[in-house]
Structure formats: structure tokens, C-alpha cells
Coordinates of C-alpha atoms and ligand atoms in Angstrom, one line a residue:
M24 CA 0.0 0.0 0.0
G25 CA 2.7 2.4 1.0
S26 CA 4.6 2.1 -2.3
I27 CA 1.5 2.8 -4.4
E28 CA 0.8 5.9 -2.4
F29 CA 4.4 7.0 -2.8
E30 CA 4.3 6.7 -6.6
H31 CA 1.1 8.6 -6.7
E32 CA 2.5 11.4 -4.6
A33 CA 5.7 11.5 -6.7
E34 CA 3.6 11.9 -9.8
N35 CA 1.7 14.8 -8.4
N36 CA 4.8 16.6 -7.4
S37 CA 6.7 16.1 -10.6
I38 CA 7.3 18.5 -13.4
S39 CA 7.6 17.0 -16.8
V40 CA 9.8 19.3 -18.9
V41 CA 12.9 21.2 -17.9
N42 CA 14.5 23.0 -20.8
Q43 CA 18.0 23.3 -19.4
P44 CA 19.8 22.7 -16.1
L45 CA 20.5 26.4 -15.5
E46 CA 17.7 28.9 -15.9
P47 CA 18.4 32.3 -14.2
E48 CA 14.8 32.9 -13.1
E49 CA 14.3 29.4 -11.8
F50 CA 17.6 29.7 -10.1
R51 CA 16.4 32.9 -8.4
R52 CA 13.2 31.3 -7.2
Q53 CA 14.7 28.1 -5.9
G54 CA 17.8 29.9 -4.5
H55 CA 15.6 32.2 -2.4
M56 CA 13.8 29.2 -1.1
I57 CA 17.0 27.5 -0.1
I58 CA 18.3 30.6 1.6
D59 CA 15.1 30.9 3.6
F60 CA 15.4 27.2 4.5
I61 CA 18.9 27.6 5.8
A62 CA 18.1 30.8 7.6
D63 CA 15.3 29.0 9.4
Y64 CA 17.6 26.1 10.1
Y65 CA 20.1 28.4 11.9
K66 CA 17.2 30.0 13.8
N67 CA 16.1 26.6 15.0
V68 CA 19.3 24.7 15.1
E69 CA 19.4 24.8 18.9
K70 CA 16.2 22.8 19.1
Y71 CA 17.6 19.7 17.4
P72 CA 19.5 16.9 19.3
V73 CA 23.1 18.0 18.7
R74 CA 24.4 14.6 18.0
S75 CA 22.3 12.7 15.4
Q76 CA 20.3 10.0 17.1
V77 CA 19.8 7.7 14.0
E78 CA 20.9 4.1 13.7
P79 CA 23.3 2.9 11.0
G80 CA 21.4 2.3 7.7
Y81 CA 18.5 4.5 8.6
L82 CA 18.4 6.4 5.3
R83 CA 18.2 3.5 2.9
K84 CA 15.0 2.4 4.6
R85 CA 13.5 5.8 3.9
L86 CA 14.6 6.7 0.3
P87 CA 13.5 5.1 -3.0
E88 CA 15.8 2.4 -4.4
S89 CA 16.7 4.3 -7.5
A90 CA 16.8 7.9 -8.9
P91 CA 13.6 9.3 -10.3
H92 CA 13.2 9.2 -14.0
N93 CA 11.0 12.4 -14.0
P94 CA 12.0 15.7 -12.4
E95 CA 10.7 16.5 -8.9
R96 CA 9.8 19.8 -7.4
I97 CA 12.3 21.6 -5.1
E98 CA 9.5 21.9 -2.6
T99 CA 9.2 18.1 -2.4
I100 CA 12.9 17.7 -2.2
L101 CA 13.2 20.2 0.7
Q102 CA 10.4 18.4 2.5
D103 CA 12.6 15.3 2.3
V104 CA 15.6 17.2 3.6
E105 CA 13.6 18.2 6.6
Q106 CA 12.1 14.8 7.2
H107 CA 15.0 12.4 6.3
I108 CA 18.3 14.3 6.1
I109 CA 18.1 16.6 9.1
P110 CA 17.5 13.7 11.6
G111 CA 20.8 12.2 10.3
I112 CA 22.7 15.5 10.8
T113 CA 25.0 16.1 13.8
H114 CA 24.5 19.8 14.2
W115 CA 28.0 21.3 14.0
Q116 CA 26.5 24.8 13.9
S117 CA 24.5 24.3 17.1
P118 CA 25.6 26.6 19.9
N119 CA 25.8 23.4 22.1
Y120 CA 28.3 21.7 19.8
F121 CA 31.7 21.3 21.4
A122 CA 33.0 18.1 19.7
Y123 CA 36.3 17.6 17.7
Y124 CA 37.2 21.2 16.7
P125 CA 34.6 23.6 15.5
N126 CA 33.7 24.2 11.9
S127 CA 32.5 27.7 12.5
G128 CA 30.3 29.2 9.8
S129 CA 29.6 32.8 9.1
T130 CA 27.2 34.8 6.8
A131 CA 30.2 36.3 4.9
S132 CA 32.0 33.0 4.2
F133 CA 28.7 31.4 3.2
L134 CA 28.0 34.1 0.7
G135 CA 31.6 33.8 -0.6
E136 CA 30.9 30.1 -1.0
M137 CA 27.9 31.0 -3.0
L138 CA 29.9 33.3 -5.3
C139 CA 32.5 30.5 -5.7
S140 CA 29.8 28.0 -6.6
G141 CA 28.0 30.5 -8.7
F142 CA 31.0 31.4 -10.9
N143 CA 32.0 27.8 -10.8
V144 CA 35.3 28.3 -12.4
V145 CA 38.3 25.9 -12.3
G146 CA 41.3 28.0 -11.5
F147 CA 44.1 25.5 -12.0
N148 CA 46.3 28.0 -13.7
W149 CA 46.4 31.7 -14.1
V150 CA 44.8 31.9 -17.5
S151 CA 41.9 29.7 -16.5
S152 CA 40.6 32.6 -14.4
P153 CA 43.2 35.2 -13.5
A154 CA 41.1 36.6 -10.6
A155 CA 41.1 33.2 -8.9
T156 CA 44.9 33.1 -8.7
E157 CA 45.4 36.8 -8.0
L158 CA 42.8 37.1 -5.3
E159 CA 44.3 34.1 -3.6
N160 CA 47.7 35.7 -3.7
I161 CA 46.4 38.9 -2.2
V162 CA 44.2 37.4 0.5
L163 CA 46.9 35.1 1.7
D164 CA 49.3 38.1 1.9
W165 CA 46.7 40.0 3.9
L166 CA 46.1 37.0 6.2
G167 CA 49.9 36.5 6.6
E168 CA 50.3 40.1 7.6
M169 CA 47.4 39.7 10.1
L170 CA 49.3 36.7 11.6
E171 CA 52.6 38.7 11.5
L172 CA 54.2 35.9 9.6
P173 CA 57.8 36.7 8.7
K174 CA 58.0 38.5 5.4
S175 CA 59.8 35.5 3.9
F176 CA 56.4 33.6 4.0
L177 CA 54.6 36.2 1.9
F178 CA 54.7 36.7 -1.8
S179 CA 56.1 40.2 -1.2
G180 CA 59.1 38.4 0.4
N181 CA 59.5 35.6 -2.2
G182 CA 57.6 33.1 -0.2
G183 CA 53.9 32.6 -0.7
G184 CA 50.6 31.1 0.3
V185 CA 48.1 28.7 -1.2
I186 CA 44.6 27.5 -0.1
Q187 CA 44.6 23.8 0.2
G188 CA 41.5 21.7 0.9
T189 CA 42.6 20.4 4.3
T190 CA 45.6 20.2 6.6
C191 CA 46.2 16.6 5.5
E192 CA 46.9 17.9 2.0
A193 CA 49.1 20.7 3.3
I194 CA 51.2 18.3 5.3
L195 CA 51.5 15.8 2.4
C196 CA 52.5 18.6 -0.1
T197 CA 55.2 20.1 2.2
L198 CA 56.5 16.7 3.2
T199 CA 56.8 15.7 -0.4
A200 CA 58.6 19.0 -1.2
A201 CA 61.0 18.4 1.6
R202 CA 61.6 14.8 0.6
D203 CA 62.4 15.7 -3.0
Q204 CA 64.6 18.6 -1.9
T205 CA 66.7 16.2 0.2
L206 CA 66.7 13.4 -2.3
R207 CA 68.0 15.7 -5.0
K208 CA 71.1 16.1 -2.7
I209 CA 71.5 12.6 -1.5
G210 CA 70.1 10.5 -4.3
T211 CA 66.7 8.8 -4.5
E212 CA 68.2 5.5 -3.5
N213 CA 68.5 6.8 0.0
I214 CA 64.8 7.4 0.5
G215 CA 64.8 4.5 3.1
K216 CA 67.0 6.6 5.4
L217 CA 64.7 9.6 5.7
V218 CA 63.2 10.2 9.1
V219 CA 60.0 12.1 9.9
Y220 CA 59.4 13.6 13.4
G221 CA 56.4 14.6 15.4
S222 CA 55.1 13.9 18.9
D223 CA 52.7 11.4 20.2
Q224 CA 50.2 14.2 20.1
T225 CA 50.8 15.1 16.4
H226 CA 47.8 14.7 14.2
S227 CA 47.5 11.4 12.3
A228 CA 47.7 13.4 9.1
L229 CA 51.5 13.3 9.5
Q230 CA 51.7 9.6 9.6
K231 CA 49.4 9.2 6.6
A232 CA 51.5 11.8 4.7
A233 CA 54.7 9.9 5.6
H234 CA 53.1 6.7 4.4
I235 CA 52.0 8.2 1.1
A236 CA 55.3 9.9 0.6
G237 CA 57.1 6.6 0.8
I238 CA 58.9 7.1 4.2
D239 CA 59.8 3.8 5.7
P240 CA 57.3 3.2 8.6
K241 CA 60.3 2.3 10.8
N242 CA 61.5 5.9 10.3
F243 CA 58.4 7.6 11.7
R244 CA 59.0 9.1 15.1
A245 CA 56.2 10.0 17.5
V246 CA 58.3 11.5 20.3
K247 CA 56.8 10.8 23.7
T248 CA 55.2 13.7 25.6
S249 CA 54.2 13.7 29.3
K250 CA 51.9 15.4 31.7
S251 CA 54.7 17.2 33.4
S252 CA 55.5 19.1 30.2
S253 CA 51.8 19.6 29.4
F254 CA 52.0 17.2 26.5
C255 CA 54.2 19.5 24.5
L256 CA 57.1 18.2 22.3
S257 CA 60.3 18.8 24.2
A258 CA 63.3 20.1 22.3
E259 CA 65.6 17.9 24.4
A260 CA 63.6 14.7 23.6
L261 CA 63.7 15.7 19.9
Q262 CA 67.4 16.3 20.0
A263 CA 68.1 12.9 21.7
T264 CA 65.9 11.1 19.1
I265 CA 67.6 12.8 16.2
K266 CA 71.1 12.1 17.6
S267 CA 70.3 8.5 17.9
D268 CA 68.9 8.3 14.4
I269 CA 72.0 9.9 13.0
E270 CA 74.2 7.4 14.8
D271 CA 72.2 4.7 13.1
G272 CA 73.0 6.2 9.7
L273 CA 69.6 7.7 9.1
I274 CA 68.8 11.2 7.7
P275 CA 66.5 13.5 9.6
L276 CA 64.1 15.1 7.1
F277 CA 60.9 16.7 8.5
L278 CA 59.4 17.9 11.8
C279 CA 55.8 18.7 12.2
A280 CA 55.3 20.9 15.2
T281 CA 51.8 21.7 16.4
I282 CA 50.2 24.8 17.8
G283 CA 47.1 23.5 19.4
T284 CA 47.2 19.7 19.3
T285 CA 44.0 17.9 18.4
G286 CA 43.9 16.0 21.7
I287 CA 44.2 18.8 24.2
A288 CA 45.4 22.0 22.3
A289 CA 49.0 21.7 23.6
V290 CA 51.5 24.1 22.0
D291 CA 54.9 22.8 20.9
P292 CA 57.6 25.3 21.7
L293 CA 58.7 26.5 18.3
Q294 CA 61.8 28.5 19.3
P295 CA 63.7 25.7 21.1
L296 CA 62.5 23.1 18.6
C297 CA 63.8 25.2 15.7
E298 CA 67.1 25.7 17.4
V299 CA 67.5 21.9 17.2
T300 CA 66.2 21.4 13.7
K301 CA 68.4 24.2 12.3
R302 CA 71.5 22.2 13.1
Y303 CA 70.4 19.3 10.9
G304 CA 68.7 21.2 8.0
I305 CA 65.3 19.6 8.9
W306 CA 62.2 21.0 7.2
V307 CA 59.8 22.3 9.9
H308 CA 56.1 22.5 9.2
I309 CA 53.9 24.2 11.7
D310 CA 50.5 22.7 12.0
A311 CA 48.2 25.2 13.6
A312 CA 45.0 23.8 12.2
Y313 CA 42.7 24.9 15.0
A314 CA 44.7 27.5 16.9
G315 CA 46.4 29.4 14.1
S316 CA 43.5 31.8 13.7
A317 CA 43.9 33.0 17.3
C318 CA 47.3 34.3 16.5
I319 CA 45.7 37.3 14.7
C320 CA 45.2 38.6 18.3
P321 CA 48.3 40.3 19.6
E322 CA 47.9 38.5 23.0
F323 CA 48.2 35.1 21.3
R324 CA 50.8 35.9 18.6
H325 CA 53.7 34.8 20.9
F326 CA 52.7 31.2 20.3
L327 CA 54.2 31.7 16.8
D328 CA 57.5 33.1 18.1
G329 CA 60.3 31.1 16.5
I330 CA 58.3 30.7 13.2
E331 CA 61.1 32.6 11.4
N332 CA 63.1 29.4 11.5
A333 CA 60.3 27.2 10.1
D334 CA 59.7 26.3 6.5
S335 CA 56.0 26.2 6.3
F336 CA 52.9 27.0 8.3
S337 CA 49.2 26.1 7.9
F338 CA 45.9 26.7 9.6
N339 CA 42.4 25.7 8.8
A340 CA 40.2 28.7 8.2
H341 CA 37.4 26.2 8.2
K342 CA 38.0 25.3 11.8
W343 CA 38.0 28.4 14.0
F344 CA 38.0 31.2 11.5
F345 CA 34.4 31.4 10.5
T346 CA 34.9 30.0 7.0
T347 CA 32.9 27.1 5.6
L348 CA 34.7 23.9 4.8
D349 CA 37.1 23.5 3.1
C350 CA 39.8 26.1 3.4
C351 CA 43.3 25.3 4.7
C352 CA 45.7 28.2 4.4
L353 CA 49.3 27.2 3.8
W354 CA 52.4 29.4 3.5
V355 CA 55.8 28.3 2.4
K356 CA 59.1 30.1 2.5
N357 CA 60.4 28.4 -0.6
P358 CA 57.5 27.9 -3.2
S359 CA 60.0 26.4 -5.7
A360 CA 60.5 23.5 -3.4
L361 CA 56.8 22.8 -3.7
T362 CA 56.6 23.4 -7.5
K363 CA 59.7 21.3 -8.2
S364 CA 57.8 18.3 -6.6
L365 CA 54.3 19.0 -7.8
S366 CA 54.3 20.7 -11.2
T367 CA 53.3 19.0 -14.4
N368 CA 53.2 20.6 -17.8
P369 CA 50.9 18.8 -20.2
E370 CA 50.4 20.2 -23.7
Y371 CA 46.7 20.8 -23.2
L372 CA 47.4 23.3 -20.4
R373 CA 50.1 25.2 -22.2
N374 CA 49.5 28.9 -22.6
K375 CA 51.4 32.1 -23.2
A376 CA 51.1 33.5 -19.7
S377 CA 52.5 30.3 -18.1
D378 CA 55.3 30.0 -20.7
T379 CA 56.6 33.5 -19.9
K380 CA 56.7 32.5 -16.2
K381 CA 55.1 35.9 -15.3
V382 CA 52.3 34.1 -13.5
L383 CA 51.9 31.5 -10.9
D384 CA 49.9 28.4 -11.6
Y385 CA 48.4 27.0 -8.4
K386 CA 48.1 23.5 -9.9
D387 CA 51.8 23.2 -9.2
W388 CA 51.3 23.9 -5.5
Q389 CA 48.9 21.1 -4.7
I390 CA 48.0 17.5 -5.3
T391 CA 44.9 18.0 -7.5
L392 CA 44.7 19.8 -10.8
S393 CA 41.2 21.3 -10.5
R394 CA 40.7 23.8 -7.7
R395 CA 37.8 26.0 -6.4
F396 CA 37.8 29.8 -6.1
R397 CA 38.1 29.5 -2.3
S398 CA 39.7 32.8 -1.7
L399 CA 36.3 34.5 -2.3
K400 CA 35.1 33.3 1.0
L401 CA 38.2 34.6 2.9
W402 CA 37.9 37.9 1.0
L403 CA 34.3 38.3 2.0
L404 CA 35.1 37.3 5.6
L405 CA 37.9 39.7 6.0
R406 CA 36.0 42.6 4.4
S407 CA 32.6 42.0 6.0
Y408 CA 33.9 41.8 9.5
G409 CA 37.3 43.5 9.5
V410 CA 40.2 42.4 11.6
G411 CA 38.9 44.0 14.7
N412 CA 35.7 42.1 14.8
L413 CA 37.4 38.8 13.9
R414 CA 39.7 39.2 16.8
N415 CA 36.7 39.9 19.1
F416 CA 34.8 36.8 17.9
L417 CA 37.9 34.7 18.8
R418 CA 38.4 36.5 22.1
N419 CA 34.8 35.9 23.0
H420 CA 35.1 32.2 22.5
V421 CA 38.2 32.2 24.7
K422 CA 36.3 34.2 27.4
I423 CA 33.4 31.6 27.3
A424 CA 36.0 28.8 27.6
K425 CA 37.3 30.5 30.7
V426 CA 33.8 30.6 32.1
F427 CA 33.4 26.9 31.5
E428 CA 36.8 26.2 33.0
G429 CA 35.7 28.0 36.1
L430 CA 32.5 25.9 36.3
V431 CA 34.6 22.7 36.1
R432 CA 36.9 23.9 38.9
S433 CA 33.9 24.8 41.1
D434 CA 32.8 21.2 41.4
K435 CA 35.2 19.1 43.3
R436 CA 34.2 15.9 41.6
F437 CA 35.8 17.1 38.4
E438 CA 39.3 18.3 37.4
V439 CA 40.6 20.3 34.5
A440 CA 42.8 17.6 33.0
A441 CA 45.2 19.8 31.0
P442 CA 46.0 23.5 30.9
R443 CA 43.3 25.4 29.0
N444 CA 44.7 26.8 25.8
F445 CA 42.7 29.1 23.5
S446 CA 39.1 28.0 23.6
M447 CA 39.5 24.4 24.6
V448 CA 38.8 22.9 28.0
C449 CA 39.6 19.3 28.8
F450 CA 38.1 17.8 31.9
K451 CA 37.4 14.5 33.6
V452 CA 35.9 13.1 36.7
S453 CA 38.8 13.5 39.1
A454 CA 40.7 10.4 40.2
S455 CA 41.5 12.1 43.5
S456 CA 37.9 12.9 44.2
T457 CA 36.3 11.3 47.2
L458 CA 34.1 9.3 44.8
F459 CA 37.0 6.9 44.5
K460 CA 38.2 6.8 48.1
H461 CA 37.5 3.0 48.2
E462 CA 39.9 2.2 45.4
N463 CA 43.1 0.7 46.6
D464 CA 45.8 2.7 44.7
D465 CA 46.3 5.5 42.3
N466 CA 46.1 3.2 39.3
E467 CA 42.8 1.9 40.4
K468 CA 41.5 5.4 41.0
Q469 CA 42.6 6.5 37.6
K470 CA 41.0 3.5 35.9
K471 CA 37.7 3.9 37.7
S472 CA 37.6 7.7 37.1
N473 CA 38.4 7.0 33.4
E474 CA 35.5 4.6 33.2
V475 CA 33.0 7.0 34.8
T476 CA 34.2 9.8 32.5
E477 CA 33.7 7.7 29.5
T478 CA 30.2 6.7 30.6
L479 CA 29.4 10.3 31.4
L480 CA 30.4 11.5 27.9
E481 CA 28.2 8.9 26.2
K482 CA 25.3 9.9 28.4
I483 CA 25.8 13.6 27.5
N484 CA 25.9 12.8 23.8
E485 CA 22.9 10.5 24.0
S486 CA 20.9 13.2 25.6
G487 CA 21.3 15.4 22.5
K488 CA 21.6 18.4 24.7
A489 CA 25.3 19.0 23.9
C490 CA 27.9 17.2 21.9
M491 CA 31.5 16.6 23.0
T492 CA 34.3 14.2 22.2
H493 CA 37.2 12.7 24.1
A494 CA 41.0 12.3 24.1
V495 CA 43.3 9.9 25.9
V496 CA 46.5 11.5 27.2
G497 CA 48.9 10.2 29.7
G498 CA 46.6 7.4 30.6
M499 CA 43.7 9.8 31.3
Y500 CA 40.4 9.7 29.5
V501 CA 39.4 13.3 29.1
I502 CA 36.3 15.0 27.7
R503 CA 37.2 17.8 25.3
V504 CA 35.0 20.9 25.1
A505 CA 36.1 22.9 22.1
I506 CA 34.3 26.2 22.0
G507 CA 34.0 27.9 18.6
A508 CA 30.6 27.3 17.1
S509 CA 29.6 30.8 15.8
L510 CA 26.3 30.8 17.7
T511 CA 27.8 29.7 21.1
E512 CA 27.2 32.2 24.0
E513 CA 28.1 32.1 27.6
K514 CA 24.6 30.9 28.5
H515 CA 25.1 27.8 26.4
V516 CA 28.2 26.6 28.3
V517 CA 26.4 27.4 31.6
G518 CA 23.5 25.3 30.5
T519 CA 25.8 22.6 29.2
W520 CA 27.6 22.4 32.5
K521 CA 24.3 21.7 34.3
V522 CA 23.7 18.9 31.8
V523 CA 27.2 17.5 32.7
Q524 CA 26.5 17.6 36.4
Q525 CA 23.0 16.1 36.1
H526 CA 24.4 13.2 34.2
L527 CA 27.1 12.6 36.7
D528 CA 24.5 12.7 39.5
A529 CA 22.4 10.1 37.6
I530 CA 25.4 7.8 37.0
L531 CA 26.4 8.0 40.7
S532 CA 23.0 7.3 42.0
S533 CA 22.4 4.3 39.7
Ligands
LIG609 C1 41.9 19.0 12.6 C2 43.4 18.9 12.6 C3 44.1 18.4 11.5 C4 43.3 17.8 10.3 O1 42.7 18.7 9.5 P1 42.1 18.4 8.1 O2 41.9 19.8 7.6 O3 40.8 17.7 8.4 O4 43.1 17.6 7.4 C5 45.4 18.4 11.5 N1 46.1 18.9 12.6 C6 45.5 19.3 13.6 C7 46.3 19.9 14.8 C8 44.1 19.4 13.7 O5 43.5 19.8 14.8

């Protein structure tokens, strides 16, 4: 019965003839509807359960088995978005979303994204759309200046920036450039000797990049960090590891240092690390995926001190810089190291401008050929808000994080598990709380407190009232609260803290 009705309804809602896929007036009508739909979504986003509550495979049960032969009306499709897609969305734009790192949206970047999709050009080289390359050059110089990057990272200082899709790509591209630069000196037969360094807190992107770049898995070093040094990579530990590798006949190649690690937002000390790498000619990449944006505020800029001795730097504007996915900004001191590794020159792309070498072709700075006009969204962002407002948006999130940190500290059952950096608070049910006074030793207490913390996190996420994720550092299971959704205000973290407390009460009384 259901299927007959479904077909009947589909027929009623279908339109039989569409002349062409892009009709300006139809675009206007449907486009306005979608904007209204999204505006309403933002208005109501707080009402949805933050983490999607669906079961695996939920969608196949609800949608037809194959694509419709006849066209359907946008109204019908939007109804299905409401009924079938939204339940399967985890609401990253909800003010009560604190999981992973934020993917903060903004009106300006959304509109830039629309322009990008609207023009729909493919700016792989200069001639394919000169504005796409030139605006990217300009916007990355602007941003580089806002971050007070050394002049050598900017186009004006013979370095330069490029927008990659994600940090994973930025790391892979720079590691490949570093690898080839070294192999040109030592010969490709020595690739098996190259060593890549990070810490045990470095993002898995580094290991994947090393794998793809053909680094021997035995030569990947995740240098151990500890609670006593706040899980930062220590220059002494790095130095000792490098020394031992050299004694073994290996060749140090690449260090990925992190400003704001994914687990707990730890900050690796650039200055002392670069003192070490300088001695060995190691390429240093700085991964500031989440925290880089904060460095546009003078009070946070010191975290980048020492960057003058690094080779490349990247941050994700799509994380905590109010830009829609995807938008990873990468700067390198020596663009020709990148282009020597990544350029191709097929006949079908040849053109006068490229031949005269007066222009830059971004296809040679990245993995893919085709690329989107992403700089539009950064350009709109920077112009629509101005540097002053952008700083204040970031500062406000940090202020809210401090409020949340204070709430955690005010309840003796909890502890702040790692120093709060930027807008991230890591907490857990405290092993030294009286809750665990019956456990025999510290190990038992830690184990028990970890278990309760893990249960607590799942209960919070199941409730749909807030969404958070976890990290495990130094044997501690910690809940991460990363503040940065554009709609989050102080009242949301105050409310969320009550949710946390209520769920702990419930666990303890069960
Ligand atoms: C999120 C994150 C990444 C990965 O970013 P993608 O853009 O998804 O590749 C890498 N490093 C750090 C420190 C991160 O927080």
C-alpha cells in the first residue's frame, strides 16, 4: 500500500519538462527558497538533538531504491531534507556543539561560497581565471600580515601562500617537497634513510602523509610527551631522538610541530625546537589547524615566536576562523620546493602566460589539478567583519572557555585535565575525588575515574543536549569541550555544565 501511495505522490509533485539545467529565473526562485530554508535552520538549530540519534542504515530504509526518471519539485525535495536528512545531521552549527574542533560558519563565508559555486570556475592555472589566482595571492598576503608571519612567507618576500582543501593535503605537499629537496642532494636510492618527526600528540595526518610519501614506517618518530610538560614536544627529547637516528646512519628530514594539538590543544615550543632542527637542516612544518587563527590577536601571537626558522605554516580557516569547509591556508618560504615536486606541464594546459613565467599556476602547489575559487570566502570574511571584529569573535570564545573552566573547577568531583589553551577545556571526573576513596591505589582510582568519565560522555551525547568528544592523554580519558561554534554564547556553556552535572549525578545514583 505504501509504495502505491508513494508513486502517486511523486507523480503529483513532478514537473515534466525542464528546458536546461541552469535557468536564471528558476535559479532565483529556488535559490531564495534554499536561503530561507537555511536561515530557518540556523534559527532553530538549537532545538535539534546536537548529535544525530539515528541508527546505521536509517536512510536506505526511507529513500527510494533508484533515482527518479522524471523531475521532482524543489518543494518536495526540501520536505525530504527536513524529514529524512536533518535527523541524520549532527549539528556542527548548534551553539551546544563542542566536539572535535569547531567548523565555524559565518554569513560572509557562506556568501563567498555561493559566489564560488556561482561562478563555478576551475582555477588550476592563471589563464583559466586570472582573478582566482590573483585574489588568492592577495588574500593570503593579507592574512599572513594579520598573523605577523615573517616577510619570507609572503609573496612580497619571495615566499607565498596557497589555499589547500585540508591540513592533510598541506602536510602531504610540504613533506613531499622536503623529501624531494633532500633526495636531490643525497640521491633517490636513499629514501629509506629519511626520518619524519612529530610527537605522540601530532595529528595522524603526519603519519598518513609519511606513508603516502614513501617514508619507511620504521623511520616515523612520534616522540613521547608527558603530563609534566603539558604534553608538548620537548626540544631535548627531539634532540636525543635525532642524535640516535644519525648514529644509526639515518637522515632527519621533517618535523611537524603543532600549535594547538588535536587532543588537548597543547602548544609545541617553536623556538627551542627550531634551534634543534636548524643544526640538521630539517624542514619544519607548523600545523596550527585549529589555533592558528587566534594568532591574529596580539595577545596570542607569541605562540608563533620562532616561526622565522620554520619552512611552512598552515591553519584551517574552516575550523575556528568562520569560514565554511574547506579552506586550509598554507604558507611556504620556498615555493619552488613545492613546485619542483608537484608541477606538471601537459600540452593541453600550455598557454602564453605560463610560458613567460610571469604568472603563478596553483596546480603546481597542490595534489589535484582542479581547484575551487576558495579565496572569495576569505575575502568576503575579512572585508565583511574587519580584523577588529574577527579578533573579538575569537576572544569571546576564549572568554566563554574560561567561564566553562571556572565551572569545572567549582565542582570538586571534576578536574581540569590539561592546561586550557585558547578555547578548549579538557576535563574529567577526578581520580583524586572522594568518589574513588575506596579504590586501593592511584592506578585503580585513575582507571575507575576514566570509566566514569567515558560513561558520562556517552550519556551527555545520547541526551542530545550537547555534543563533545574525548581524548586519551597520559593514561587519562578526558572530555574535550572545544568552544568555537559561531552561535555559542556564555549561557550555552552554563546550560551545558548543568547537563554534565546532572548526568554525573544520575550515574552515581544508579
Ligand atoms: C583538525 C586537525 C588536522 C586535520 O585537519 P584536516 O583539515 O581535516 O586535514 C590536522 N592537525 C590538527 C592539529 C588538527 O586539529
